[in-house]
Tab-separated table of C-alpha atoms in Angstrom:
chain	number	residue	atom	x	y	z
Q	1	UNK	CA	-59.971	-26.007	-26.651
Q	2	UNK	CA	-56.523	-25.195	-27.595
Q	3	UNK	CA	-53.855	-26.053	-26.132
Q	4	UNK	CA	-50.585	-24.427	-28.220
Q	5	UNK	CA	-49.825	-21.560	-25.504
Q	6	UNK	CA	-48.361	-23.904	-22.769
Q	7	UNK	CA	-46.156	-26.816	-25.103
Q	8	UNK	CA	-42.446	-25.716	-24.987
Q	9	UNK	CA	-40.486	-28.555	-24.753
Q	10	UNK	CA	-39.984	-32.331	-24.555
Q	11	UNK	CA	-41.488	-32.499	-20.806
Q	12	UNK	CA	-44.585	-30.677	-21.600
Q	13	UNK	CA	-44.588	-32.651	-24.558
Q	14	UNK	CA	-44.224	-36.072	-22.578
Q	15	UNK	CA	-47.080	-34.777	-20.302
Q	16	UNK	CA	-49.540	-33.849	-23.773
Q	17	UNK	CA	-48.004	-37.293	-24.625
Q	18	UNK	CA	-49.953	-38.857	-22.018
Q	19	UNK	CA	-52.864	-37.006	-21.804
Q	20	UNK	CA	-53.486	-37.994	-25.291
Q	21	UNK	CA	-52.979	-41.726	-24.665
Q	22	UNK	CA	-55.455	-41.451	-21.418
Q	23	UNK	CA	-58.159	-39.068	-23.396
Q	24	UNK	CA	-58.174	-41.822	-26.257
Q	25	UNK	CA	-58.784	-44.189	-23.413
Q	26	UNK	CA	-62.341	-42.125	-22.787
Q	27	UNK	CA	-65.247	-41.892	-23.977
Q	28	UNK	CA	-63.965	-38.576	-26.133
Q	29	UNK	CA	-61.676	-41.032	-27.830
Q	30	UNK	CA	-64.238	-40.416	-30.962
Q	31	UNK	CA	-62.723	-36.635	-30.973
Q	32	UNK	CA	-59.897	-36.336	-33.221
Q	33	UNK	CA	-56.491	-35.114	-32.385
Q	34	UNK	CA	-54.723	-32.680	-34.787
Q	35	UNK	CA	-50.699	-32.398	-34.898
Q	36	UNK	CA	-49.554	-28.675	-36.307
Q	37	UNK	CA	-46.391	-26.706	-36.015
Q	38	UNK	CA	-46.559	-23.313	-35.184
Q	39	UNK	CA	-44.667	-20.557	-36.980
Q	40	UNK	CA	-41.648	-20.628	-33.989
Q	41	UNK	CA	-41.322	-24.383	-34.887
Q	42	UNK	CA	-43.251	-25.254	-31.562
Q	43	UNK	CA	-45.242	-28.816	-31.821
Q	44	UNK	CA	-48.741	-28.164	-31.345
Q	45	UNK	CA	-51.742	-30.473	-30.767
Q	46	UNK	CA	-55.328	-29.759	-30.571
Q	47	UNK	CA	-58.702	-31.001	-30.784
Q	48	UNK	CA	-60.153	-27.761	-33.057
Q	49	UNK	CA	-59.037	-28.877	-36.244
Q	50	UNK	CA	-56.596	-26.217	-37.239
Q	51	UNK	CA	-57.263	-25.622	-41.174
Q	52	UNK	CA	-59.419	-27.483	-43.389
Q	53	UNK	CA	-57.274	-29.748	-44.944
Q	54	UNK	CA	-55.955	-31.124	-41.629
Q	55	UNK	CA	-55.640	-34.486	-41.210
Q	56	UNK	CA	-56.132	-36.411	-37.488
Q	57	UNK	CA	-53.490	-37.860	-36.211
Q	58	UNK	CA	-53.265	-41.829	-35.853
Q	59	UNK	CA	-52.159	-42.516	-32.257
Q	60	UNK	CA	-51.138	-45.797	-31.519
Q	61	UNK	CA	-52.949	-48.663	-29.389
Q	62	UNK	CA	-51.364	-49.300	-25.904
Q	63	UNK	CA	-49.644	-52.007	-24.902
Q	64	UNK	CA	-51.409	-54.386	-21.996
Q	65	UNK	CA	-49.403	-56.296	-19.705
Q	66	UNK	CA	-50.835	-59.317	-17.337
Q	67	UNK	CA	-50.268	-59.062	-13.855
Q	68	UNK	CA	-47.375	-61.251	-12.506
Q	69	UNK	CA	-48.346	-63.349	-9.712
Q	70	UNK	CA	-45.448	-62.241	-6.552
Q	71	UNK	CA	-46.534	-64.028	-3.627
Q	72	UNK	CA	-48.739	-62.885	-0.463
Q	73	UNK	CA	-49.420	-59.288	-1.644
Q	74	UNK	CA	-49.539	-58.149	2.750
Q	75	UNK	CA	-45.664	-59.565	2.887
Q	76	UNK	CA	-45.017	-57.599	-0.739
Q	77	UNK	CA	-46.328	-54.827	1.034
Q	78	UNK	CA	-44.319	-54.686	3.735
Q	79	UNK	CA	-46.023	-55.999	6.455
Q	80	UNK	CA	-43.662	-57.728	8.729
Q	81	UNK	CA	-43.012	-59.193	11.921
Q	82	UNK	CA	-42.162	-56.399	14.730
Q	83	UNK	CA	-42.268	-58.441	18.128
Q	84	UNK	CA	-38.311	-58.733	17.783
Q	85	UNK	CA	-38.512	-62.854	17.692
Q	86	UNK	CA	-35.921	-64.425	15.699
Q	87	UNK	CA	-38.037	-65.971	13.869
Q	88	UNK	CA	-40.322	-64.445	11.005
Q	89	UNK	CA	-43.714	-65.437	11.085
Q	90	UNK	CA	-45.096	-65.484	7.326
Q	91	UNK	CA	-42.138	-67.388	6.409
Q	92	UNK	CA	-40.854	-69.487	9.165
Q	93	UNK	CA	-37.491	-68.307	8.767
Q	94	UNK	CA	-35.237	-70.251	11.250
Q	95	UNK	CA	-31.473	-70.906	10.922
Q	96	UNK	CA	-30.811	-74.742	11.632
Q	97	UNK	CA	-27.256	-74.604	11.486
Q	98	UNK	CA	-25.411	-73.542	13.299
Q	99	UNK	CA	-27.294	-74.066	16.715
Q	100	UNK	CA	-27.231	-71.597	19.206
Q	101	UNK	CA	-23.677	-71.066	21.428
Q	102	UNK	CA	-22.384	-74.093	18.632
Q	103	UNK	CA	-18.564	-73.924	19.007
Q	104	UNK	CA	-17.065	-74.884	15.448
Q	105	UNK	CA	-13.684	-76.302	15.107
Q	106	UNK	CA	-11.576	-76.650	12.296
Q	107	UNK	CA	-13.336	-75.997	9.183
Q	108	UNK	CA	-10.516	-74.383	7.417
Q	109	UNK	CA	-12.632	-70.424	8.266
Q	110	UNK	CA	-15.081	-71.892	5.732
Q	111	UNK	CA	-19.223	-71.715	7.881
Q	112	UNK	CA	-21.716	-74.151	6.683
Q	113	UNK	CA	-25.091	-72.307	6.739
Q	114	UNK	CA	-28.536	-74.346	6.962
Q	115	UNK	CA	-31.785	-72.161	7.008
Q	116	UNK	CA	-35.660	-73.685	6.713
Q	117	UNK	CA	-39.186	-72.077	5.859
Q	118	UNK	CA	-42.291	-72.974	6.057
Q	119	UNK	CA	-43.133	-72.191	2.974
Q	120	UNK	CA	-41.606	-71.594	-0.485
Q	121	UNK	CA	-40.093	-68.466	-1.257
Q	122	UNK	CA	-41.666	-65.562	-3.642
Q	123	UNK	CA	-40.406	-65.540	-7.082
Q	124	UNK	CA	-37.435	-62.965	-7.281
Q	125	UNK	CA	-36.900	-63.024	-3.745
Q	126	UNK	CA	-33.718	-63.784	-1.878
Q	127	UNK	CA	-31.793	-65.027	1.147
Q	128	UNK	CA	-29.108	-62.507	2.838
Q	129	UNK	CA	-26.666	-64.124	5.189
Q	130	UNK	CA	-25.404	-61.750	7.418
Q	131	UNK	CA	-22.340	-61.919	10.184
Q	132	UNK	CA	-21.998	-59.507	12.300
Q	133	UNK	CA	-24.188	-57.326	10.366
Q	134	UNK	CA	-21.986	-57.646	7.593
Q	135	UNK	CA	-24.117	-59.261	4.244
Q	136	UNK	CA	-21.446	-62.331	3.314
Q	137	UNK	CA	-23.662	-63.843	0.309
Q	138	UNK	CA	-26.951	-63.754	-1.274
Q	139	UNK	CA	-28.985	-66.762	-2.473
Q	140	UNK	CA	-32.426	-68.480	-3.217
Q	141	UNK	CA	-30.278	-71.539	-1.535
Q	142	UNK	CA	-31.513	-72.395	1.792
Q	143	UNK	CA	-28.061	-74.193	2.575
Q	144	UNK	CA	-25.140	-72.606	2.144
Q	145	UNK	CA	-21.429	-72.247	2.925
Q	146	UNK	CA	-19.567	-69.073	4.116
Q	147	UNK	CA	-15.858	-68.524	3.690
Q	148	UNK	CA	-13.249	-66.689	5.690
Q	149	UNK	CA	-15.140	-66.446	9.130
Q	150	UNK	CA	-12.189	-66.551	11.209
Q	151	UNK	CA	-11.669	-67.255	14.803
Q	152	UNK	CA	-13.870	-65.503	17.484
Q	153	UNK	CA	-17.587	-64.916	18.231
Q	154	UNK	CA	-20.051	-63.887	15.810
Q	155	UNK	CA	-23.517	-63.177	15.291
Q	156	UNK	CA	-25.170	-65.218	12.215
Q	157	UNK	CA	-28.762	-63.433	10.776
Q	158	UNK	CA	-30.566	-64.367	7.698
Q	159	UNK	CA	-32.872	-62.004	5.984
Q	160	UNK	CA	-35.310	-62.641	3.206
Q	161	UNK	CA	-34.963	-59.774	0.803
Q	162	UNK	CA	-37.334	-58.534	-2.200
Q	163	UNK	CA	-35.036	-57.580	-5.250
Q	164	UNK	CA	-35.232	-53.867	-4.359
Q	165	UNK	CA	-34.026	-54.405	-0.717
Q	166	UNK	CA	-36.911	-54.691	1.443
Q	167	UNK	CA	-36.952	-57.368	4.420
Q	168	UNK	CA	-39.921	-59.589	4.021
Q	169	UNK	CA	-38.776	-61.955	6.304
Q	170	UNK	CA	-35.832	-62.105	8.868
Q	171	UNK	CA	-33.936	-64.849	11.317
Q	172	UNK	CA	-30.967	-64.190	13.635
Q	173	UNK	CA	-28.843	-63.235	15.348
Q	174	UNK	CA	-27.512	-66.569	16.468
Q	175	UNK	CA	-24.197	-66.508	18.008
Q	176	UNK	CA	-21.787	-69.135	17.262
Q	177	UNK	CA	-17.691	-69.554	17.540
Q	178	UNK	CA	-15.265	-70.092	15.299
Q	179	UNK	CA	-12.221	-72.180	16.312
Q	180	UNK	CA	-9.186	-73.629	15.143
Q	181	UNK	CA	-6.582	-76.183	16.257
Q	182	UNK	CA	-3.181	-74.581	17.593
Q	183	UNK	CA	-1.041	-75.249	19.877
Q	184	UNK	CA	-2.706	-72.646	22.397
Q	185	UNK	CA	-6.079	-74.408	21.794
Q	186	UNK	CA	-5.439	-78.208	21.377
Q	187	UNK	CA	-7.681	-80.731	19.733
Q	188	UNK	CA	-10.159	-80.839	22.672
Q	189	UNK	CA	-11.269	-84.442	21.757
């Protein structure tokens, strides 16, 4: 079975490549695999040896890799929670602080952040904190502090994130205010 007709360039090439590494893989692997070079200067390889003297060539052994444990292989997947609650069940993802409604006074714009699981989090994994839809930081920390979230309302979420972007895990929106002491809004203590 040759093969010469159809190897032009470096793709087809990659693809013989390949084919090569997986027939060696086979039973046929006992076959021998001859590398020639065709008057045009094309690379050719065949299992017909091409000319007497030809030698086989010597491919090398692959490489083997162990599997790296990631965590629950359904949340890898991207299974998730789509009932809408604010709270993600596989992880237990629930912002602590700030509460609900909390009114926050003079912090100097800086939010102090305070999420909880139920579990540990996958390796490589991370926490998004999120106002107003807006990502402010990213962390494995599940306490954290936020600056320049000025005066007003705002929505605080928290998403657990794989390193390629996919929510595993999400908590939020929790609205909260930011206040500071002026003379239009006194110390109200």
């Amino acid at each position: 079975m040759a093969i010469s007709n159809w190897i032009k360039g470096p793709l087809e090439m990659l693809v013989l490549t390949a084919v090569v590494a997986m027939l060696s893989l086979s039973p046929l692997s006992a076959q021998d695999i001859y590398k020639t070079v065709d008057e045009n200067g094309n690379t050719v390889y065949t299992d017909q040896k091409p000319s007497d003297d030809a030698v086989p060539v010597k491919l090398r052994e692959l490489t083997v890799v162990d599997p790296v444990e990631l965590g629950d292989e359904q949340v890898i997947a991207g299974a998730d929670d789509d009932d809408g609650d604010s709270q993600a069940t596989d992880f237990g993802l629930q912002i602590v602080s700030p509460e609900p409604e909390e009114t926050i006074w003079n912090t100097a714009y800086v939010l102090s952040v305070q999420v909880a699981t139920d579990r540990d989090l996958p390796s490589g994994t991370r926490l998004a904190y999120m106002i107003d839809g807006e990502v402010y930081a990213t962390s494995r920390s599940t306490s954290i502090e936020l600056e320049e979230v000025y005066r007003g309302e705002h929505q605080l979420s928290v998403e657990l994130q794989t390193p390629d972007g996919r929510v595993l895990g999400q908590a939020g929106p929790v609205t909260f205010y930011m206040h500071q002491h002026s003379r239009q809004h006194p110390n109200p203590g």
